[in-house]
Short mmCIF file of C-alpha atoms and ligand atoms in Angstrom, two decimals:
data_model
loop_
_atom_site.label_atom_id
_atom_site.label_comp_id
_atom_site.label_asym_id
_atom_site.label_seq_id
_atom_site.Cartn_x
_atom_site.Cartn_y
_atom_site.Cartn_z
CA UNK C 1 11.23 -11.34 -29.73
CA UNK C 2 9.66 -8.45 -31.97
CA UNK C 3 9.42 -4.90 -30.33
CA UNK C 4 5.93 -4.31 -28.62
CA UNK C 5 3.62 -1.78 -29.91
CA UNK C 6 4.26 1.40 -27.94
CA UNK C 7 1.72 2.22 -25.37
CA UNK C 8 -0.27 5.19 -26.19
CA UNK C 9 -0.57 8.55 -24.22
CA UNK C 10 2.51 8.12 -22.04
CA UNK C 11 5.68 10.18 -21.70
CA UNK C 12 8.08 8.81 -24.42
CA UNK C 13 10.59 7.49 -21.83
CA UNK C 14 7.86 5.50 -20.05
CA UNK C 15 6.74 4.07 -23.24
CA UNK C 16 10.06 2.93 -24.20
CA UNK C 17 10.50 1.28 -21.07
CA UNK C 18 7.27 -0.36 -21.19
CA UNK C 19 8.07 -1.64 -24.80
CA UNK C 20 10.40 -4.12 -23.02
CA UNK C 21 7.60 -5.91 -21.26
CA UNK C 22 6.54 -9.29 -22.50
CA UNK C 23 2.62 -9.28 -22.41
CA UNK C 24 2.65 -12.13 -19.69
CA UNK C 25 5.43 -10.30 -17.60
CA UNK C 26 4.99 -10.38 -13.74
CA UNK C 27 3.95 -7.11 -12.25
CA UNK C 28 4.43 -6.18 -8.69
CA UNK C 29 2.86 -2.96 -7.31
CA UNK C 30 3.33 -1.15 -3.99
CA UNK C 31 0.97 1.30 -3.19
CA UNK C 32 0.84 4.17 -0.41
CA UNK C 33 -1.39 6.62 0.95
CA UNK C 34 -1.41 8.79 -2.07
CA UNK C 35 -3.68 6.34 -3.93
CA UNK C 36 -6.63 6.80 -1.36
CA UNK C 37 -5.99 10.42 -1.33
CA UNK C 38 -8.91 11.23 -3.86
CA UNK C 39 -11.04 8.71 -1.93
CA UNK C 40 -11.21 11.21 0.83
CA UNK C 41 -8.31 9.73 3.12
CA UNK C 42 -5.50 11.90 4.17
CA UNK C 43 -1.85 10.99 3.55
CA UNK C 44 0.86 10.81 6.26
CA UNK C 45 3.51 13.37 5.35
CA UNK C 46 1.54 15.67 2.91
CA UNK C 47 1.04 19.35 4.67
CA UNK C 48 -2.43 18.24 5.64
CA UNK C 49 -1.19 14.63 6.78
CA UNK C 50 -1.69 12.65 9.59
CA UNK C 51 1.72 13.22 10.92
CA UNK C 52 1.02 17.00 10.77
CA UNK C 53 -1.82 16.21 13.22
CA UNK C 54 -0.23 13.80 15.84
CA UNK C 55 3.11 12.54 16.39
CA UNK C 56 3.74 9.00 15.26
CA UNK C 57 5.74 8.37 18.38
CA UNK C 58 2.57 8.86 20.40
CA UNK C 59 -0.04 6.83 18.28
CA UNK C 60 1.85 4.16 16.16
CA UNK C 61 4.62 2.55 18.12
CA UNK C 62 4.49 -0.40 20.73
CA UNK C 63 5.82 2.10 23.37
CA UNK C 64 2.77 4.45 22.79
CA UNK C 65 0.34 1.70 23.05
CA UNK C 66 2.07 0.65 26.33
CA UNK C 67 2.14 4.09 27.65
CA UNK C 68 -1.26 5.40 26.69
CA UNK C 69 -3.52 2.69 25.10
CA UNK C 70 -6.73 4.98 25.24
CA UNK C 71 -4.84 7.55 22.97
CA UNK C 72 -3.71 5.00 20.40
CA UNK C 73 -7.09 3.18 20.52
CA UNK C 74 -8.74 6.69 19.83
CA UNK C 75 -6.51 7.52 17.13
CA UNK C 76 -7.35 4.28 15.18
CA UNK C 77 -11.30 4.48 16.28
CA UNK C 78 -11.41 7.92 14.57
CA UNK C 79 -9.52 6.53 11.49
CA UNK C 80 -11.75 3.52 11.32
CA UNK C 81 -14.99 5.70 11.55
CA UNK C 82 -13.59 8.02 8.80
CA UNK C 83 -13.02 4.89 6.63
CA UNK C 84 -16.58 3.76 7.12
CA UNK C 85 -18.13 7.25 5.86
CA UNK C 86 -20.06 6.29 2.74
CA UNK C 87 -18.29 8.93 0.75
CA UNK C 88 -15.10 7.17 1.29
CA UNK C 89 -15.17 4.76 -1.88
CA UNK C 90 -12.69 3.43 -4.25
CA UNK C 91 -11.54 5.80 -6.85
CA UNK C 92 -10.47 5.11 -10.23
CA UNK C 93 -6.87 4.33 -9.37
CA UNK C 94 -7.97 1.28 -7.25
CA UNK C 95 -10.58 0.19 -9.76
CA UNK C 96 -7.85 0.31 -12.68
CA UNK C 97 -5.55 -1.79 -10.58
CA UNK C 98 -8.48 -4.30 -10.01
CA UNK C 99 -8.83 -4.49 -13.64
CA UNK C 100 -5.15 -4.95 -14.46
CA UNK C 101 -5.14 -8.00 -12.20
CA UNK C 102 -8.21 -9.29 -14.09
CA UNK C 103 -6.96 -8.64 -17.56
CA UNK C 104 -3.29 -8.74 -17.49
CA UNK C 105 -1.85 -12.18 -18.82
CA UNK C 106 0.80 -12.28 -16.25
CA UNK C 107 0.70 -12.51 -12.53
CA UNK C 108 -0.17 -9.42 -10.76
CA UNK C 109 0.71 -8.87 -7.26
CA UNK C 110 -0.45 -5.83 -4.97
CA UNK C 111 1.15 -5.03 -2.09
CA UNK C 112 -0.16 -2.08 -0.12
CA UNK C 113 1.16 -0.26 2.78
CA UNK C 114 -2.16 1.28 3.13
CA UNK C 115 -4.44 0.01 6.09
CA UNK C 116 -7.70 1.18 4.30
CA UNK C 117 -9.88 -1.48 2.70
CA UNK C 118 -10.06 0.31 -0.58
CA UNK C 119 -8.25 -2.25 -2.85
CA UNK C 120 -10.30 -4.97 -1.51
CA UNK C 121 -13.46 -3.10 -2.24
CA UNK C 122 -12.22 -2.29 -5.54
CA UNK C 123 -11.97 -6.23 -6.56
CA UNK C 124 -8.21 -6.81 -6.27
CA UNK C 125 -7.74 -10.21 -4.93
CA UNK C 126 -3.91 -10.98 -5.07
CA UNK C 127 -3.45 -8.42 -2.37
CA UNK C 128 -1.20 -8.27 0.72
CA UNK C 129 -1.81 -5.60 3.39
CA UNK C 130 1.77 -5.56 4.70
CA UNK C 131 1.07 -2.84 7.37
CA UNK C 132 -2.15 -4.42 8.48
CA UNK C 133 -5.77 -3.41 8.30
CA UNK C 134 -7.97 -0.81 10.04
CA UNK C 135 -11.02 -2.87 9.91
CA UNK C 136 -9.43 -5.94 12.17
CA UNK C 137 -8.79 -6.39 15.57
CA UNK C 138 -6.08 -8.68 16.86
CA UNK C 139 -6.01 -10.48 20.10
CA UNK C 140 -2.61 -10.09 22.05
CA UNK C 141 -3.22 -13.30 23.93
CA UNK C 142 -4.54 -15.78 21.48
CA UNK C 143 -3.40 -13.89 18.23
CA UNK C 144 -7.15 -14.20 16.81
CA UNK C 145 -7.76 -11.83 14.23
CA UNK C 146 -11.21 -10.26 13.83
CA UNK C 147 -13.51 -8.16 11.63
CA UNK C 148 -14.09 -4.95 13.53
CA UNK C 149 -16.02 -1.78 12.51
CA UNK C 150 -16.85 -0.18 15.77
CA UNK C 151 -14.67 1.33 18.36
CA UNK C 152 -11.87 -0.80 20.40
CA UNK C 153 -11.28 -0.40 23.88
CA UNK C 154 -10.01 -2.55 26.84
CA UNK C 155 -13.47 -3.32 27.64
CA UNK C 156 -13.97 -5.45 24.63
CA UNK C 157 -13.85 -9.21 24.54
CA UNK C 158 -11.96 -11.28 22.32
CA UNK C 159 -14.44 -13.43 20.14
CA UNK C 160 -11.87 -16.25 19.99
CA UNK C 161 -10.57 -16.60 23.48
CA UNK C 162 -13.15 -14.90 25.55
CA UNK C 163 -10.42 -12.68 27.44
CA UNK C 164 -11.31 -9.03 28.04
CA UNK C 165 -9.11 -6.19 27.34
CA UNK C 166 -6.49 -7.83 25.08
CA UNK C 167 -7.74 -6.59 21.59
CA UNK C 168 -5.36 -4.08 19.66
CA UNK C 169 -5.82 -2.49 16.15
CA UNK C 170 -4.45 -5.25 13.35
CA UNK C 171 -1.53 -2.48 12.44
CA UNK C 172 1.92 -2.82 11.81
CA UNK C 173 3.32 -0.13 14.20
CA UNK C 174 6.95 1.46 13.84
CA UNK C 175 9.23 -1.06 15.24
CA UNK C 176 7.08 -4.02 14.24
CA UNK C 177 7.91 -6.51 11.49
CA UNK C 178 5.64 -6.07 8.61
CA UNK C 179 3.25 -8.89 7.70
CA UNK C 180 3.81 -11.45 4.86
CA UNK C 181 7.47 -10.17 4.39
CA UNK C 182 8.59 -13.91 3.16
CA UNK C 183 5.97 -13.80 0.50
CA UNK C 184 6.84 -10.42 -0.66
CA UNK C 185 10.53 -11.32 -0.61
CA UNK C 186 9.94 -14.36 -2.50
CA UNK C 187 8.03 -12.34 -5.22
CA UNK C 188 10.52 -9.86 -5.63
CA UNK C 189 13.48 -12.28 -6.03
CA UNK C 190 11.37 -14.24 -8.66
CA UNK C 191 11.36 -11.32 -10.62
CA UNK C 192 12.99 -11.73 -14.05
CA UNK C 193 14.39 -9.09 -16.54
CA UNK C 194 11.61 -7.10 -18.15
CA UNK C 195 9.25 -7.88 -15.46
CA UNK C 196 7.41 -4.75 -13.92
CA UNK C 197 7.67 -3.26 -10.71
CA UNK C 198 5.35 -0.06 -10.10
CA UNK C 199 5.22 2.10 -7.05
CA UNK C 200 2.08 4.20 -6.65
CA UNK C 201 1.27 7.04 -4.23
CA UNK C 202 4.20 6.55 -1.76
CA UNK C 203 6.85 8.84 -0.54
CA UNK C 204 9.22 6.09 -0.22
CA UNK C 205 9.97 7.05 3.34
CA UNK C 206 9.36 3.99 5.45
CA UNK C 207 11.35 0.63 5.32
CA UNK C 208 11.18 -2.24 4.45
CA UNK C 209 8.69 -1.03 1.65
CA UNK C 210 11.21 1.86 0.30
CA UNK C 211 13.53 -0.93 -0.23
CA UNK C 212 11.45 -2.91 -2.57
CA UNK C 213 12.32 -1.21 -5.65
CA UNK C 214 16.04 -1.61 -5.32
CA UNK C 215 15.27 -5.34 -5.25
CA UNK C 216 13.15 -5.35 -8.32
CA UNK C 217 15.82 -3.30 -10.16
CA UNK C 218 18.57 -5.73 -9.19
CA UNK C 219 16.37 -8.41 -10.54
CA UNK C 220 16.23 -6.68 -13.95
CA UNK C 221 12.65 -5.48 -13.65
CA UNK C 222 11.47 -2.44 -15.46
CA UNK C 223 10.60 -0.08 -12.43
CA UNK C 224 8.02 2.85 -12.39
CA UNK C 225 7.16 5.58 -10.03
CA UNK C 226 3.73 6.80 -10.12
CA UNK C 227 2.92 9.65 -7.75
CA UNK C 228 1.43 13.10 -7.55
CA UNK C 229 5.07 14.49 -7.86
CA UNK C 230 8.79 12.93 -8.21
CA UNK C 231 9.71 11.66 -4.70
CA UNK C 232 13.24 11.95 -3.33
CA UNK C 233 13.71 8.30 -4.33
CA UNK C 234 12.59 9.29 -7.94
CA UNK C 235 16.31 8.42 -9.06
CA UNK C 236 15.73 4.86 -8.24
CA UNK C 237 13.35 4.19 -10.89
CA UNK C 238 13.81 3.91 -14.49
CA UNK C 239 10.84 6.30 -15.31
CA UNK C 240 8.14 8.22 -13.61
CA UNK C 241 4.45 9.14 -14.20
CA UNK C 242 3.25 12.15 -12.38
CA UNK C 243 -0.08 13.63 -11.58
CA UNK C 244 -3.21 12.48 -9.41
CA UNK C 245 -3.61 8.74 -9.16
CA UNK C 246 -7.17 8.96 -9.98
CA UNK C 247 -5.79 9.80 -13.60
CA UNK C 248 -2.34 8.49 -14.04
CA UNK C 249 -3.11 4.80 -12.84
CA UNK C 250 -6.00 4.41 -15.16
CA UNK C 251 -3.98 5.89 -18.12
CA UNK C 252 -0.91 3.43 -17.33
CA UNK C 253 -3.21 0.30 -17.00
CA UNK C 254 -4.79 1.30 -20.11
CA UNK C 255 -1.39 1.51 -21.90
CA UNK C 256 -0.21 -1.82 -20.37
CA UNK C 257 -3.24 -3.71 -21.53
CA UNK C 258 -2.75 -2.24 -25.15
CA UNK C 259 0.64 -4.65 -24.87
CA UNK C 260 -0.47 -7.62 -26.81
C1 BV8 Z 301 10.61 -2.43 10.82
C2 BV8 Z 301 1.23 2.30 10.74
C3 BV8 Z 301 11.97 -3.81 11.87
C4 BV8 Z 301 -0.29 1.96 10.27
C5 BV8 Z 301 3.14 2.68 9.53
C6 BV8 Z 301 13.79 1.90 14.75
C7 BV8 Z 301 13.45 0.86 15.16
C8 BV8 Z 301 12.82 -0.28 14.22
C9 BV8 Z 301 12.57 0.39 12.95
C10 BV8 Z 301 12.91 1.56 12.45
C11 BV8 Z 301 13.69 2.37 13.44
N1 BV8 Z 301 13.87 3.46 12.67
C12 BV8 Z 301 13.64 3.37 11.70
C13 BV8 Z 301 13.03 2.19 11.32
C14 BV8 Z 301 12.55 1.78 10.32
C15 BV8 Z 301 11.03 2.09 10.12
C16 BV8 Z 301 11.26 3.34 9.29
O1 BV8 Z 301 11.15 3.17 8.02
N2 BV8 Z 301 10.91 4.67 9.97
C17 BV8 Z 301 10.93 5.81 8.74
C18 BV8 Z 301 9.87 6.56 9.33
C19 BV8 Z 301 12.15 6.24 8.80
N3 BV8 Z 301 10.11 1.05 9.81
C20 BV8 Z 301 9.56 0.16 10.58
O2 BV8 Z 301 9.50 0.51 11.85
C21 BV8 Z 301 8.87 -0.93 9.96
N4 BV8 Z 301 9.21 -2.07 10.86
O3 BV8 Z 301 11.29 -1.93 10.38
O4 BV8 Z 301 10.65 -3.51 11.73
C22 BV8 Z 301 12.22 -5.26 12.70
C23 BV8 Z 301 12.92 -6.19 12.26
C24 BV8 Z 301 12.88 -7.19 13.03
C25 BV8 Z 301 12.08 -7.43 14.24
C26 BV8 Z 301 11.18 -6.54 14.40
C27 BV8 Z 301 11.20 -5.17 13.68
C28 BV8 Z 301 7.39 -0.84 10.37
C29 BV8 Z 301 7.11 0.35 9.48
C30 BV8 Z 301 5.43 0.39 9.15
C31 BV8 Z 301 4.88 1.25 10.07
N5 BV8 Z 301 3.64 1.38 10.29
N6 BV8 Z 301 1.61 3.13 9.68
C32 BV8 Z 301 -1.02 3.31 10.05
O5 BV8 Z 301 -1.22 3.74 11.15
O6 BV8 Z 301 -1.57 3.64 8.93
S1 BV8 Z 301 4.00 3.34 8.22
C33 BV8 Z 301 3.03 4.71 7.59
O7 BV8 Z 301 3.75 5.03 6.48
C34 BV8 Z 301 1.99 4.15 6.89
O8 BV8 Z 301 1.55 2.72 7.08
C35 BV8 Z 301 2.00 4.39 5.34
O9 BV8 Z 301 1.56 3.51 4.68
C36 BV8 Z 301 3.62 4.26 5.51
C37 BV8 Z 301 4.14 5.07 4.17
O10 BV8 Z 301 3.62 6.39 4.03
P1 BV8 Z 301 3.01 6.53 2.69
O11 BV8 Z 301 1.99 5.61 2.26
O12 BV8 Z 301 4.18 6.92 1.53
O13 BV8 Z 301 2.25 8.05 2.89
P2 BV8 Z 301 3.01 9.42 2.69
O14 BV8 Z 301 2.16 10.54 3.20
O15 BV8 Z 301 4.51 9.44 3.15
O16 BV8 Z 301 3.31 9.79 1.24
C38 BV8 Z 301 2.14 9.95 0.36
C39 BV8 Z 301 2.84 10.24 -1.06
O17 BV8 Z 301 1.50 10.10 -2.02
C40 BV8 Z 301 3.38 11.37 -1.47
O18 BV8 Z 301 4.55 11.07 -1.93
C41 BV8 Z 301 2.58 12.32 -1.90
O19 BV8 Z 301 3.07 12.95 -2.84
C42 BV8 Z 301 1.46 11.39 -2.88
N7 BV8 Z 301 0.14 11.68 -3.11
C43 BV8 Z 301 -0.53 12.52 -2.32
N8 BV8 Z 301 -1.80 12.77 -3.07
C44 BV8 Z 301 -1.80 12.07 -4.28
C45 BV8 Z 301 -0.42 11.30 -4.24
N9 BV8 Z 301 -0.12 10.56 -5.27
C46 BV8 Z 301 -0.91 10.42 -6.37
N10 BV8 Z 301 -2.18 10.81 -6.31
C47 BV8 Z 301 -2.54 11.61 -5.25
N11 BV8 Z 301 -3.92 12.32 -5.39
#
């Protein structure tokens, strides 16, 4: 296979790694809160992040929900209303990933840790929300999943089973198993040498998502970290692209789509 043309406008080491890619390579992308920061949503562990405002032990664990359901419901009700703000829209990074899925010759799987709906609204379709979705409620009795845009409380009725007071946010809390792990694991295991794994806007603090890069690398994939700045896990990746996602992600997608 003759070497692919070097993608333009990327750091040399990243361009060198991307040259290994086949134009129909499989791409797996993992996103975190950083990709939505420029849409106006807070991250978790930045100085102005969510965990600087409230303790995760008080709002994002099953124990917290059992102890004080109103506090937990109030935490997610506020975030659901913030997401519904018309000013909160997909940014160029979300749109670039949807474009990559449309135009790349190989499969593009987008796994997000985010519970906002910005990837969906940008048009990504092969999309896994492994930590749940803010705009859905789940019945703890019948398991029914329901679109939910208003506030949730223990006075609400499950549209499926009619029980009152059994609806919770469709969110994966700490200590709960993330969603679609079989599908994600199969996709990572199926990666071949010179496929591509891209991590975007995540600090790599939360497992099992933070372990995906090691699985991809073990399969021989090219691994790239795209983030505002290098994370503590930067050494786990072959290369990195640093800066605001609304600039770095479109540049990376342009360079990938230049590979023919
Ligand atoms: C599990 C809820 C096992 C949704 C979240 C004890 C018991 C059980 C498990 C554990 C335990 N102790 C530890 C664990 C494992 C635990 C874990 O990893 N804990 C950490 C804190 C050490 N994991 C779990 O509990 C997981 N479950 O292990 O289950 C199991 C096994 C069998 C049976 C049952 C269970 C569950 C993990 C999911 C937890 N839920 N949130 C919500 O409220 O939103 S995780 C939370 O962190 C969010 O979902 C978020 O997505 C995730 C990761 O955070 P990031 O997205 O990375 O955000 P962060 O702020 O950290 O970083 C943002 C980055 O963006 C930064 O690097 C920044 O530089 C960058 N950035 C900022 N601006 C920009 C930018 N980049 C680009 N452009 C910009 N403009």
